[in-house]
Coordinates of C-alpha atoms and ligand atoms in Angstrom, one line a residue:
M30 CA -20.3 -25.4 16.6
S31 CA -17.7 -22.7 17.1
D32 CA -17.0 -24.0 20.6
H33 CA -16.3 -27.4 19.2
L34 CA -13.9 -26.0 16.6
L35 CA -12.0 -24.0 19.1
A36 CA -11.9 -27.0 21.5
E37 CA -10.4 -29.0 18.7
L38 CA -7.8 -26.2 18.0
I39 CA -6.8 -26.1 21.7
R40 CA -6.5 -29.9 21.7
C41 CA -4.1 -29.7 18.7
L42 CA -2.2 -26.7 20.0
P43 CA -2.5 -26.5 23.8
D44 CA 0.1 -23.7 24.0
L45 CA -1.4 -21.5 21.3
R46 CA -2.3 -18.0 22.4
L47 CA -5.9 -17.5 21.5
L48 CA -8.1 -14.5 22.0
T49 CA -11.9 -14.5 22.0
A50 CA -12.9 -11.4 24.0
P51 CA -15.4 -9.2 22.0
A52 CA -12.9 -6.3 22.1
D53 CA -10.2 -8.5 20.6
L54 CA -12.5 -9.8 17.9
E55 CA -13.4 -6.3 17.0
H56 CA -9.8 -5.1 17.0
Y57 CA -8.3 -7.9 15.0
G58 CA -11.3 -8.4 12.7
R59 CA -10.9 -5.2 10.7
D60 CA -8.3 -3.1 8.8
W61 CA -8.3 0.6 8.0
T62 CA -11.5 0.1 6.0
R63 CA -14.5 0.5 8.2
R64 CA -17.2 -0.9 6.0
W65 CA -17.6 -4.4 7.4
T66 CA -18.6 -5.4 10.9
P67 CA -15.9 -7.7 12.4
A68 CA -17.1 -11.2 13.3
P69 CA -14.1 -13.6 13.5
L70 CA -14.3 -16.9 15.2
A71 CA -11.2 -16.1 17.3
I72 CA -7.7 -14.6 17.0
A73 CA -4.7 -17.0 17.0
L74 CA -1.3 -15.5 17.8
P75 CA 1.2 -18.1 16.9
A76 CA 4.8 -17.7 18.0
S77 CA 6.6 -20.1 15.6
I78 CA 6.4 -21.5 12.1
E79 CA 5.4 -24.8 13.5
E80 CA 2.4 -23.3 15.2
V81 CA 1.4 -21.6 11.9
Q82 CA 1.6 -25.0 10.1
Q83 CA -0.4 -26.7 12.8
I84 CA -3.1 -24.0 12.6
M85 CA -3.3 -24.5 8.9
R86 CA -3.6 -28.3 9.3
W87 CA -6.4 -27.8 11.8
A88 CA -8.1 -25.3 9.4
N89 CA -7.9 -27.8 6.5
A90 CA -9.3 -30.6 8.6
Q91 CA -12.1 -28.5 10.0
R92 CA -12.6 -26.4 6.8
V93 CA -12.3 -23.2 8.8
A94 CA -11.3 -20.1 6.8
I95 CA -8.2 -18.2 7.9
V96 CA -7.6 -14.5 7.6
P97 CA -3.8 -13.7 7.8
S98 CA -3.3 -10.5 9.7
G99 CA -0.3 -8.1 9.9
G100 CA -0.6 -4.5 11.0
R101 CA -4.1 -4.2 9.5
T102 CA -3.3 -0.8 7.9
G103 CA -4.7 -2.1 4.6
L104 CA -7.2 0.0 2.7
S105 CA -9.0 -2.7 0.7
G106 CA -10.4 -5.0 3.3
G107 CA -7.8 -7.7 2.7
A108 CA -7.5 -8.3 6.4
V109 CA -11.2 -8.1 7.3
A110 CA -12.7 -11.1 9.1
A111 CA -16.5 -10.7 9.0
R112 CA -17.7 -14.2 8.4
G113 CA -16.5 -16.4 11.3
E114 CA -12.9 -16.8 10.1
L115 CA -10.0 -17.5 12.4
V116 CA -7.7 -14.4 12.3
L117 CA -4.1 -15.6 12.2
S118 CA -2.1 -12.7 13.5
L119 CA 1.6 -12.7 12.9
E120 CA 2.1 -9.9 15.5
R121 CA 4.1 -12.0 18.0
M122 CA 6.5 -13.2 15.2
N123 CA 8.2 -9.8 15.2
R124 CA 12.0 -10.4 15.5
V125 CA 14.8 -9.6 13.3
L126 CA 16.6 -12.9 12.9
D127 CA 19.7 -12.4 10.9
F128 CA 21.9 -9.8 9.1
S129 CA 24.3 -10.9 6.4
P130 CA 26.8 -8.2 5.6
V131 CA 28.2 -10.2 2.6
D132 CA 24.7 -10.8 1.1
R133 CA 23.5 -7.4 2.3
T134 CA 20.3 -8.9 3.5
L135 CA 18.2 -8.9 6.6
T136 CA 16.1 -11.9 7.6
V137 CA 13.0 -11.1 9.6
Q138 CA 9.8 -12.5 11.0
P139 CA 6.6 -11.2 9.3
G140 CA 5.3 -9.2 12.2
V141 CA 8.3 -6.8 12.1
T142 CA 7.0 -3.3 11.3
L143 CA 8.3 -1.5 8.3
Q144 CA 9.8 1.2 10.6
A145 CA 11.7 -1.5 12.7
L146 CA 13.0 -3.0 9.5
Q147 CA 14.2 0.4 8.2
D148 CA 15.9 1.0 11.6
A149 CA 17.6 -2.4 11.7
A150 CA 19.0 -1.7 8.2
C151 CA 20.2 1.7 9.3
G152 CA 21.8 0.1 12.3
H153 CA 24.0 -1.9 9.9
G154 CA 24.9 1.2 7.8
L155 CA 22.5 0.1 5.0
F156 CA 19.0 1.1 3.8
Y157 CA 15.6 -0.5 3.2
P158 CA 14.0 1.8 0.8
V159 CA 10.3 1.0 0.7
D160 CA 8.6 3.7 2.6
F161 CA 5.1 5.2 3.3
A162 CA 3.2 6.9 6.0
A163 CA 1.9 3.7 7.8
R164 CA 5.6 2.6 8.4
G165 CA 5.2 2.6 12.2
S166 CA 2.2 0.2 12.3
C167 CA 2.2 -1.8 9.0
S168 CA 4.1 -5.1 9.1
I169 CA 6.5 -6.5 6.5
G170 CA 4.3 -9.6 6.0
G171 CA 1.4 -7.3 5.0
N172 CA 3.8 -5.3 2.8
I173 CA 4.7 -8.4 0.9
A174 CA 1.1 -9.6 0.7
T175 CA 0.1 -6.4 -1.1
N176 CA 3.4 -5.6 -2.8
A177 CA 3.3 -2.3 -1.0
G178 CA 4.6 0.7 -2.9
G179 CA 4.7 4.2 -1.3
I180 CA 6.6 7.4 -1.8
R181 CA 10.0 6.1 -3.1
V182 CA 8.8 3.7 -5.8
I183 CA 10.0 6.2 -8.4
R184 CA 13.6 5.5 -7.3
Y185 CA 13.5 2.1 -5.7
G186 CA 10.5 0.2 -7.0
N187 CA 7.9 -1.7 -5.0
T188 CA 8.3 -4.2 -2.2
R189 CA 8.7 -6.9 -4.9
E190 CA 12.2 -5.6 -5.8
W191 CA 13.5 -6.2 -2.3
I192 CA 12.5 -9.7 -1.6
A193 CA 15.5 -12.1 -1.7
G194 CA 13.7 -15.1 -0.2
L195 CA 10.5 -16.1 1.6
K196 CA 9.5 -18.9 3.9
V197 CA 5.8 -19.5 3.4
V198 CA 3.2 -21.8 4.8
A199 CA 1.0 -22.7 1.9
G200 CA -2.8 -23.2 2.1
N201 CA -2.3 -26.9 2.6
G202 CA 0.1 -26.4 5.5
E203 CA 3.3 -27.2 3.6
L204 CA 6.4 -25.1 4.4
L205 CA 8.0 -23.7 1.3
E206 CA 11.4 -22.1 1.2
L207 CA 11.4 -19.8 -1.8
N208 CA 14.6 -18.6 -3.5
R209 CA 16.7 -18.8 -0.3
G210 CA 18.3 -15.3 -0.9
L211 CA 19.8 -16.3 -4.3
I212 CA 20.5 -13.5 -6.8
K213 CA 20.6 -15.9 -9.7
N214 CA 18.2 -18.8 -9.8
S215 CA 16.9 -19.8 -13.1
S216 CA 15.2 -23.1 -12.1
G217 CA 11.6 -22.7 -13.1
Y218 CA 8.6 -20.8 -11.7
D219 CA 9.5 -18.1 -9.2
F220 CA 6.9 -18.8 -6.5
R221 CA 8.5 -16.1 -4.3
Q222 CA 7.3 -13.4 -6.7
L223 CA 3.9 -15.2 -7.0
L224 CA 3.5 -14.8 -3.3
V225 CA 4.2 -11.1 -3.4
G226 CA 0.9 -9.3 -3.9
S227 CA -1.1 -12.5 -3.4
E228 CA -3.1 -10.8 -0.6
G229 CA -3.0 -13.8 1.8
T230 CA -4.7 -16.2 -0.7
L231 CA -1.8 -18.6 -1.5
G232 CA 0.2 -18.8 1.7
I233 CA 1.3 -17.1 4.9
V234 CA 4.7 -15.5 4.9
V235 CA 6.5 -16.7 8.0
E236 CA 10.0 -15.4 7.3
A237 CA 11.4 -12.9 4.8
T238 CA 14.9 -12.1 3.6
L239 CA 15.0 -8.6 2.4
K240 CA 17.7 -7.0 0.2
L241 CA 19.3 -3.8 1.5
T242 CA 21.1 -1.1 -0.4
D243 CA 23.4 1.8 0.3
P244 CA 21.9 4.7 2.1
P245 CA 20.8 7.5 -0.3
P246 CA 23.0 10.5 -0.8
P247 CA 22.2 13.8 0.8
S248 CA 18.9 15.1 -0.5
Q249 CA 16.7 18.2 -0.6
V250 CA 13.0 18.5 -0.3
M251 CA 11.0 21.1 -2.2
L252 CA 7.4 22.1 -2.2
L253 CA 6.0 23.5 -5.4
A254 CA 2.7 25.3 -6.0
L255 CA 1.2 24.7 -9.5
P256 CA -1.4 26.8 -11.3
D257 CA -3.1 23.9 -13.1
M258 CA -3.2 20.2 -13.6
A259 CA -1.5 20.3 -17.0
A260 CA 1.6 21.7 -15.3
L261 CA 2.0 18.6 -13.1
M262 CA 3.5 16.3 -15.8
Q263 CA 5.5 19.2 -17.4
V264 CA 7.2 19.9 -14.1
F265 CA 7.7 16.1 -13.6
A266 CA 9.3 15.7 -17.0
L267 CA 11.6 18.7 -16.3
F268 CA 12.7 17.6 -12.9
R269 CA 13.2 14.0 -13.9
A270 CA 15.4 15.1 -16.8
R271 CA 17.5 17.4 -14.7
L272 CA 17.6 15.9 -11.2
T273 CA 17.9 12.5 -9.6
L274 CA 14.5 12.1 -8.0
Q275 CA 13.8 10.2 -4.8
A276 CA 10.1 11.1 -4.7
F277 CA 7.6 13.2 -6.7
E278 CA 4.2 13.4 -5.0
F279 CA 1.2 15.6 -5.6
F280 CA -1.9 16.8 -3.7
T281 CA -4.5 19.5 -4.1
E282 CA -5.4 22.6 -2.1
Q283 CA -8.5 20.7 -0.9
A284 CA -6.3 17.9 0.5
L285 CA -4.0 20.5 2.1
R286 CA -6.9 22.1 3.9
H287 CA -7.6 18.9 5.7
V288 CA -4.0 18.4 6.8
L289 CA -3.9 22.0 8.0
A290 CA -7.0 21.4 10.0
H291 CA -5.1 18.6 11.7
G292 CA -2.4 20.9 12.9
A293 CA 0.1 21.2 10.0
Q294 CA 1.4 24.6 9.0
R295 CA 0.9 26.1 5.5
A296 CA 4.3 26.4 3.9
I297 CA 3.3 28.5 0.8
E298 CA 1.0 31.5 1.2
G299 CA -2.1 31.8 -1.0
D300 CA -4.5 29.3 -2.4
H301 CA -2.9 27.2 -5.2
P302 CA -4.9 24.4 -6.8
Y303 CA -2.0 21.9 -7.0
Y304 CA 1.1 21.1 -5.0
V305 CA 4.1 18.8 -5.5
V306 CA 6.5 17.6 -2.8
T307 CA 9.7 16.4 -4.4
E308 CA 12.9 15.0 -2.9
F309 CA 16.0 14.7 -5.0
D310 CA 19.7 14.0 -4.6
A311 CA 21.7 17.1 -3.6
I312 CA 25.2 15.7 -3.4
D313 CA 27.2 18.9 -4.0
E314 CA 26.9 22.5 -5.0
P315 CA 26.4 21.9 -8.7
A316 CA 23.5 19.5 -7.9
R317 CA 21.9 22.1 -5.7
E318 CA 22.3 24.7 -8.4
A319 CA 20.7 22.4 -10.9
A320 CA 17.7 22.1 -8.7
L321 CA 17.3 25.9 -8.4
A322 CA 17.8 26.2 -12.1
A323 CA 15.1 23.7 -12.8
F324 CA 12.8 25.5 -10.4
E325 CA 13.4 28.8 -12.1
H326 CA 12.8 27.4 -15.5
A327 CA 9.5 25.9 -14.3
V328 CA 8.5 29.4 -13.0
E329 CA 9.5 31.1 -16.2
Q330 CA 7.4 28.6 -18.2
G331 CA 4.4 29.4 -15.9
W332 CA 4.3 25.8 -14.7
V333 CA 5.1 26.7 -11.1
S334 CA 3.7 29.7 -9.2
D335 CA 5.7 29.4 -6.0
G336 CA 8.0 27.1 -4.1
V337 CA 9.9 26.4 -0.9
L338 CA 13.2 24.6 -0.5
A339 CA 13.6 23.0 2.9
Q340 CA 16.5 24.6 4.8
S341 CA 16.7 22.0 7.6
E342 CA 15.6 18.5 8.4
A343 CA 12.8 19.8 10.5
Q344 CA 11.5 21.9 7.6
A345 CA 11.8 18.9 5.2
A346 CA 9.8 16.8 7.6
A347 CA 7.2 19.6 7.8
L348 CA 6.9 19.7 4.0
W349 CA 6.5 15.9 3.9
R350 CA 3.9 16.0 6.6
L351 CA 1.7 18.0 4.2
R352 CA 1.6 15.0 1.9
E353 CA 1.9 12.1 4.3
G354 CA -0.7 13.5 6.7
I355 CA -3.6 13.4 4.1
T356 CA -4.9 9.9 4.8
E357 CA -5.1 10.4 8.6
S358 CA -6.6 13.8 8.2
L359 CA -9.5 12.3 6.1
A360 CA -10.0 9.2 8.2
A361 CA -12.9 10.6 10.3
H362 CA -14.9 11.1 7.1
R363 CA -14.6 7.4 6.3
P364 CA -13.8 8.2 2.6
Y365 CA -14.5 5.9 -0.3
K366 CA -11.1 5.3 -1.8
N367 CA -9.9 4.7 -5.4
D368 CA -6.2 3.8 -6.0
V369 CA -5.6 3.7 -9.7
S370 CA -2.6 3.8 -12.0
V371 CA -1.8 4.2 -15.7
R372 CA 1.6 4.3 -17.5
I373 CA 3.3 7.6 -17.0
S374 CA 2.9 8.5 -20.7
A375 CA -0.9 8.0 -20.3
V376 CA -1.2 10.2 -17.2
P377 CA -2.0 13.6 -19.0
A378 CA -4.9 12.1 -21.1
F379 CA -6.2 10.0 -18.3
L380 CA -6.1 12.9 -15.8
Q381 CA -8.1 15.0 -18.1
E382 CA -10.8 12.4 -18.7
M383 CA -10.9 11.4 -15.1
Q384 CA -11.3 15.0 -13.9
A385 CA -14.3 15.5 -16.3
L386 CA -15.8 12.2 -15.1
L387 CA -15.5 13.1 -11.4
L388 CA -16.8 16.6 -11.8
R389 CA -19.8 15.3 -13.7
E390 CA -20.5 12.3 -11.4
Y391 CA -19.8 14.0 -8.0
P392 CA -21.3 17.4 -8.4
Q393 CA -22.1 18.0 -4.7
V394 CA -19.4 15.8 -3.2
E395 CA -15.9 16.7 -1.9
V396 CA -13.3 14.7 -3.9
I397 CA -9.7 14.7 -2.7
W398 CA -6.9 13.9 -5.1
F399 CA -3.3 13.1 -4.3
G400 CA -0.7 10.5 -4.9
H401 CA 2.4 9.2 -6.5
I402 CA 2.0 11.0 -9.7
G403 CA 5.6 10.3 -10.8
D404 CA 4.6 6.6 -10.8
G405 CA 1.3 7.2 -12.6
N406 CA -0.5 6.4 -9.4
L407 CA -3.4 8.5 -8.2
H408 CA -5.4 8.3 -4.9
I409 CA -9.0 9.6 -5.0
N410 CA -10.8 9.9 -1.7
V411 CA -14.5 10.7 -1.9
L412 CA -15.9 12.2 1.3
R413 CA -19.4 11.4 2.3
P414 CA -21.7 14.5 2.4
D415 CA -23.3 15.2 5.8
G416 CA -26.7 13.7 6.0
L417 CA -26.2 11.0 3.3
D418 CA -26.4 7.5 4.8
E419 CA -23.4 5.2 4.2
P420 CA -25.1 2.5 2.0
T421 CA -26.5 5.1 -0.4
F422 CA -23.1 6.9 -0.5
I423 CA -21.2 3.7 -1.2
A424 CA -23.7 2.7 -3.9
Q425 CA -23.2 6.1 -5.6
C426 CA -19.4 5.7 -5.4
E427 CA -19.6 2.1 -6.8
H428 CA -21.5 3.5 -9.8
V429 CA -18.7 6.1 -10.4
T430 CA -16.0 3.4 -9.9
K431 CA -17.6 1.3 -12.6
L432 CA -17.2 4.3 -15.0
L433 CA -13.7 5.0 -13.7
A434 CA -12.8 1.3 -14.3
A435 CA -14.0 1.6 -17.9
T436 CA -11.9 4.7 -18.3
L437 CA -8.9 2.9 -16.9
Q438 CA -9.4 0.0 -19.1
R439 CA -9.3 2.3 -22.2
H440 CA -6.0 3.8 -21.0
G441 CA -4.5 0.4 -20.1
G442 CA -4.4 1.2 -16.4
S443 CA -5.1 -0.7 -13.1
I444 CA -8.0 -0.4 -10.7
S445 CA -5.5 -1.1 -7.8
A446 CA -2.1 0.5 -8.0
E447 CA -0.8 -0.4 -4.6
H448 CA -3.5 -1.1 -2.0
G449 CA -4.7 -4.4 -3.4
I450 CA -8.1 -5.8 -4.5
G451 CA -9.2 -7.2 -1.1
L452 CA -13.0 -6.9 -0.7
V453 CA -13.3 -3.3 -1.8
K454 CA -12.4 -3.8 -5.5
L455 CA -13.6 -7.4 -6.1
A456 CA -16.1 -6.2 -8.7
Y457 CA -13.5 -4.4 -10.8
L458 CA -10.7 -7.0 -11.1
E459 CA -12.0 -7.8 -14.6
S460 CA -11.3 -4.2 -15.8
T461 CA -7.6 -4.8 -15.2
R462 CA -7.0 -8.5 -15.7
S463 CA -8.3 -10.6 -18.6
A464 CA -10.7 -13.5 -18.2
A465 CA -7.8 -15.8 -19.2
E466 CA -5.6 -14.3 -16.4
I467 CA -8.3 -14.7 -13.8
A468 CA -8.9 -18.3 -14.8
L469 CA -5.1 -19.0 -14.3
M470 CA -5.2 -17.1 -11.0
R471 CA -8.0 -19.5 -9.9
G472 CA -6.0 -22.5 -10.9
V473 CA -2.9 -21.2 -9.0
R474 CA -5.0 -20.5 -5.9
Q475 CA -6.5 -24.0 -6.1
A476 CA -3.0 -25.5 -6.3
F477 CA -1.7 -23.7 -3.2
D478 CA -4.9 -23.9 -1.2
P479 CA -7.0 -26.8 -2.4
H480 CA -9.7 -26.4 0.3
G481 CA -10.1 -22.6 -0.1
I482 CA -9.0 -21.9 3.5
L483 CA -6.9 -18.8 2.9
N484 CA -8.7 -15.4 2.8
P485 CA -11.8 -16.8 0.9
G486 CA -13.8 -14.1 -0.8
K487 CA -10.8 -11.8 -1.2
L488 CA -9.1 -10.8 -4.5
F489 CA -11.8 -12.8 -6.4
A490 CA -14.8 -14.8 -5.2
A491 CA -14.9 -18.6 -5.3
L492 CA -16.7 -20.0 -8.3
Ligands
2HG521 C1 -0.8 7.2 0.5 O1 -0.2 7.3 -0.6 C2 -1.4 5.9 0.9 O2 -0.8 8.1 1.3 C3 -2.9 6.1 1.3 O3 -1.3 5.0 -0.2 C4 -3.8 6.6 0.2 O4 -5.5 7.1 1.8 C5 -5.3 6.9 0.6 O5 -6.1 6.8 -0.3
ZN522 ZN1 -0.2 5.7 -1.8

C-alpha cells in the first residue's frame, strides 16, 4: 500500500526530493517531545511553492495525512508523525527573498531559522524582535504555526504582531495570498491571523513577510535573587513602573542547579529560592541611575536579597544563559511539561494555588518552575523519578494536569501559553476554549481542509 502511494507521488512529482531511510524517518518524525515513536510514510522536501501544492493535491487524491515540518523544536508534539503520515519538511525552502526598506519588511521562505531572520534584519540596520533559546534551529514557518512567544513578548508581543503577509497552501491545495504586507486592510476576515497559531491544521506557510522595527536602545541585564514567591510580582510591578523593560524572566534555585550542572557559572553566591533575569533600556546616565534606585528600593522592601548588574556583553550573555539554558539542561530527564498562562493581575493568586497543588500532588517528584512571569506565562517541568516507568509517570502527570487545567479555568487562564496544543494537550483544550469556540474551530478546519489531510489528530481530534 505505502509503496503504491509513494510510486504515485513520484509519478506526479518526478523531481521531488523524498527520503525513506529509517534514520530519516526517525529524525523527521519527531519534535522535541520524545513520547511518540516516529513512523512516517516518507519525508518530502519540496523546493518550491508549486511542489508544495502538488504534494497537497496528491495527498487529497490519495487521502494521505500530511505533517508540516519546520525545525521540529516544538514541545507539544505538533510535528510528530507516528501514524504513516507524509512529513512535508520546509527545510529546503530557506531563503530570504526580499527586503523592502520603505515598507520595513523582510520576505522569507518558511524554512529560514529565527536566527537567520534576526541576522538578515540586523544586516539592514533593523530588528526582528521575537526571540527565544531555540533561535538557531527553529524555523519561521514553525514560529508562525505556533504563534511563538519567547523572552521579549513583554516589550514586542508574540509572532502574531510581526506578520505583514503570508502565502499559504491550504489543505485543499489552493494558494492563498494573505494581506500582502498591507498595514490597513479592512476587507473582511483576516485569514493571515487565523493561520498564525493554527499548528499546521489549516494550511502550510510557504512564504512570510515580516515586519521589522528599529533596533532597541542600549540595555542592561540584571540578575536578582528573591527570598520568596510573593516578591516576584512586587519586583515586577516596581521595575515595570520605573524602567522600560525588554524582558522579565524568572526561575528557581532548582532550575539553576541543572544549568550549573551543564557548565554555567553561578552569578550570585548562596542559595536563593527565586531568581529574575531582567533586561531594560539604559539609554543614558539617568536611566542607569533609575535602575539602581529601583534595585535599592526592592532591597529595602525585602523583595530582593541580592543582585548583579552585568558589566559587559559577555557577562550579560552569562546571566541570560542561566535562564535560557534551562530547557536543554533538563532534556535528558525527558520532563513532562506544562506551559500555562493567566492575566498578569491573576498571577499572584494563581501562583499560590498552583504551588499548593503541585506540592500536594508531586510530593516525591522534582518540579522545576521558570518562565516569562512578566507575561503571566509559567513553564512547569516535572522530572521523572529514577525507577518510575514512563507510562506510569505520564499517567500521574496527566492526573495533575487535569487539576491544573481546572485551576487555570477558575483563573481565566490558558493551558497553552506559547507551545501549542499539538498532541500533548489535546485533552485539555476544553479547559481554555468553550464548546462553541471548538465547534467553530472544527468548521474552519473543515473549510480549509475538507479531507482532513493536514496534521490530523493535532490541536483537536476529528469527530
Ligand atoms: C522557554 O521559555 C521555552 O525556555 C521552553 O518556552 C520551556 O522547556 C520548557 O518548558
Ligand atoms: Zn517559554
